[in-house]
Coordinates of C-alpha atoms in Angstrom, one line a residue:
M1 CA 90.5 113.7 159.3
L2 CA 90.7 116.7 157.1
F3 CA 89.1 116.6 153.6
P4 CA 87.1 113.5 154.2
Y5 CA 86.0 113.3 150.5
R6 CA 89.5 113.2 149.2
N7 CA 89.7 109.4 148.5
D8 CA 86.1 108.8 147.4
P9 CA 86.9 108.7 143.6
R10 CA 89.8 106.3 144.3
K11 CA 87.4 103.7 145.9
T12 CA 86.0 103.1 142.4
L13 CA 89.1 104.1 140.3
I14 CA 91.7 101.9 141.8
P15 CA 89.8 98.6 141.5
Y16 CA 88.9 99.6 137.9
L17 CA 92.6 100.3 137.1
R18 CA 93.7 97.0 138.6
K19 CA 91.3 95.0 136.4
L20 CA 91.9 97.0 133.2
D21 CA 93.8 95.3 130.4
E22 CA 97.3 96.7 129.8
E23 CA 96.6 97.6 126.2
Y24 CA 93.9 100.1 127.4
W25 CA 96.4 102.0 129.6
F26 CA 98.5 103.0 126.6
K27 CA 95.8 103.3 123.9
K28 CA 95.7 106.7 122.1
T29 CA 93.7 108.1 119.3
A30 CA 94.0 111.1 117.0
V31 CA 90.8 112.5 118.6
Y32 CA 92.3 112.7 122.1
P33 CA 96.1 112.9 122.7
N34 CA 96.4 111.5 126.2
N35 CA 96.1 108.0 127.5
L36 CA 95.3 106.5 130.9
A37 CA 99.0 106.0 131.7
W38 CA 99.5 109.7 131.2
I39 CA 96.5 110.7 133.3
I40 CA 97.3 108.6 136.3
S41 CA 101.1 109.4 136.2
H42 CA 100.2 113.1 135.9
I43 CA 97.8 113.0 138.8
A44 CA 100.4 111.3 141.0
S45 CA 103.3 113.5 139.9
S46 CA 101.2 116.6 140.3
E47 CA 100.2 115.7 143.9
D48 CA 103.9 114.9 144.6
Y49 CA 104.9 118.3 143.2
W50 CA 102.3 120.4 145.0
V51 CA 102.8 118.6 148.4
N52 CA 106.5 118.3 148.4
E53 CA 108.0 121.0 146.2
V54 CA 105.4 123.8 146.7
G55 CA 104.0 123.0 150.2
L56 CA 106.9 121.5 152.1
Q57 CA 109.7 122.9 149.9
K58 CA 111.3 119.5 149.6
D59 CA 112.3 117.3 146.7
S60 CA 109.6 115.2 144.9
I61 CA 109.6 111.5 145.8
L62 CA 108.2 110.0 142.6
T63 CA 110.0 109.2 139.4
I64 CA 107.3 108.1 137.0
N65 CA 106.0 109.2 133.7
E66 CA 103.5 107.9 131.1
D67 CA 106.2 105.4 129.8
S68 CA 106.6 103.8 133.2
S69 CA 105.1 100.3 133.7
I70 CA 101.5 100.0 134.7
Q71 CA 102.5 98.6 138.1
E72 CA 104.9 101.5 138.7
I73 CA 102.3 104.1 137.8
L74 CA 99.6 102.5 139.9
D75 CA 101.9 101.9 142.9
S76 CA 103.0 105.6 142.7
Y77 CA 99.4 106.8 142.5
I78 CA 98.6 104.9 145.7
R79 CA 101.9 105.7 147.4
I80 CA 101.6 109.5 147.0
R81 CA 98.1 109.6 148.4
N82 CA 99.2 107.5 151.4
Y83 CA 102.1 109.9 151.9
T84 CA 99.7 112.9 151.6
D85 CA 97.2 111.3 154.0
D86 CA 100.0 110.8 156.5
I87 CA 100.9 114.5 156.3
L88 CA 97.2 115.4 156.8
R89 CA 97.0 113.2 159.9
R90 CA 100.0 115.0 161.5
L91 CA 99.2 118.5 160.2
D92 CA 98.5 121.2 162.8
T93 CA 95.2 122.7 161.6
K94 CA 96.6 126.1 162.4
L95 CA 98.9 125.7 159.4
L96 CA 95.9 125.4 157.0
N97 CA 95.7 129.2 156.8
K98 CA 99.5 129.6 156.2
I99 CA 100.3 131.1 152.9
V100 CA 102.1 128.9 150.4
E101 CA 104.5 130.5 147.9
V102 CA 103.4 129.4 144.5
P103 CA 105.9 129.5 141.7
T104 CA 105.5 131.6 138.5
F105 CA 104.3 129.3 135.7
S106 CA 105.3 129.9 132.1
D107 CA 101.7 130.0 130.9
G108 CA 100.8 132.7 133.4
W109 CA 98.5 130.6 135.6
T110 CA 98.0 131.9 139.1
P111 CA 95.9 130.5 141.9
P112 CA 92.3 131.8 141.8
S113 CA 92.3 132.5 145.5
E114 CA 94.8 133.0 148.2
P115 CA 97.3 130.1 148.1
T116 CA 97.2 128.7 151.7
F117 CA 97.8 125.1 152.7
N118 CA 94.0 124.6 152.7
W119 CA 93.9 125.9 149.1
L120 CA 96.8 123.6 148.2
F121 CA 95.1 120.4 149.4
N122 CA 91.8 121.4 147.8
H123 CA 93.7 122.1 144.6
I124 CA 95.2 118.6 144.6
Y125 CA 91.8 116.9 145.1
T126 CA 89.9 119.0 142.6
H127 CA 92.8 118.6 140.0
E128 CA 92.5 114.8 140.5
A129 CA 88.7 114.8 140.1
Y130 CA 89.1 116.8 136.9
H131 CA 91.5 114.3 135.4
I132 CA 89.6 111.3 136.6
G133 CA 86.6 112.6 134.6
Q134 CA 88.9 112.4 131.5
I135 CA 89.3 108.7 132.1
A136 CA 85.6 108.0 131.2
L137 CA 86.1 110.2 128.1
I138 CA 89.2 108.3 127.0
A139 CA 87.5 104.9 127.6
H140 CA 84.5 106.0 125.6
I141 CA 86.6 107.3 122.7
N142 CA 88.7 104.2 122.6
G143 CA 85.8 101.7 123.1
F144 CA 86.9 100.0 126.3
P145 CA 85.1 99.7 129.6
K146 CA 84.4 102.8 131.6
P147 CA 84.8 103.2 135.4
L148 CA 81.4 103.1 137.2
F149 CA 81.4 106.5 138.8

């Protein structure tokens, strides 16, 4: 399977999220504006966007946001990765070098390297790792248990 590391953080994160009290999912402070519900829904929605809208040029499949229920957010987080994993299992590796048309973003962001399918999948997984790192920060600031990464 391609990108064998892609699900390693989830092996710790998903059991952590399943045991976490609901109040912690939505807790915010003035010090840090986002909460866990936002982080997880953002990771899932971003993966959906990059795989479906950018890569496959299809409609997104998720309809969650930080105000969705914990169960909806967690189910969507798991669902989109299963969906992406299924695409990777069926993907002809010759397509990894195919250029992906990346939209113009209002903040001027552009890919740091040539946007191929290989880049797209790496982008999804590094984006997730970045935001998972924020979870420990949010837990520390808010005084609740941190994931054991």
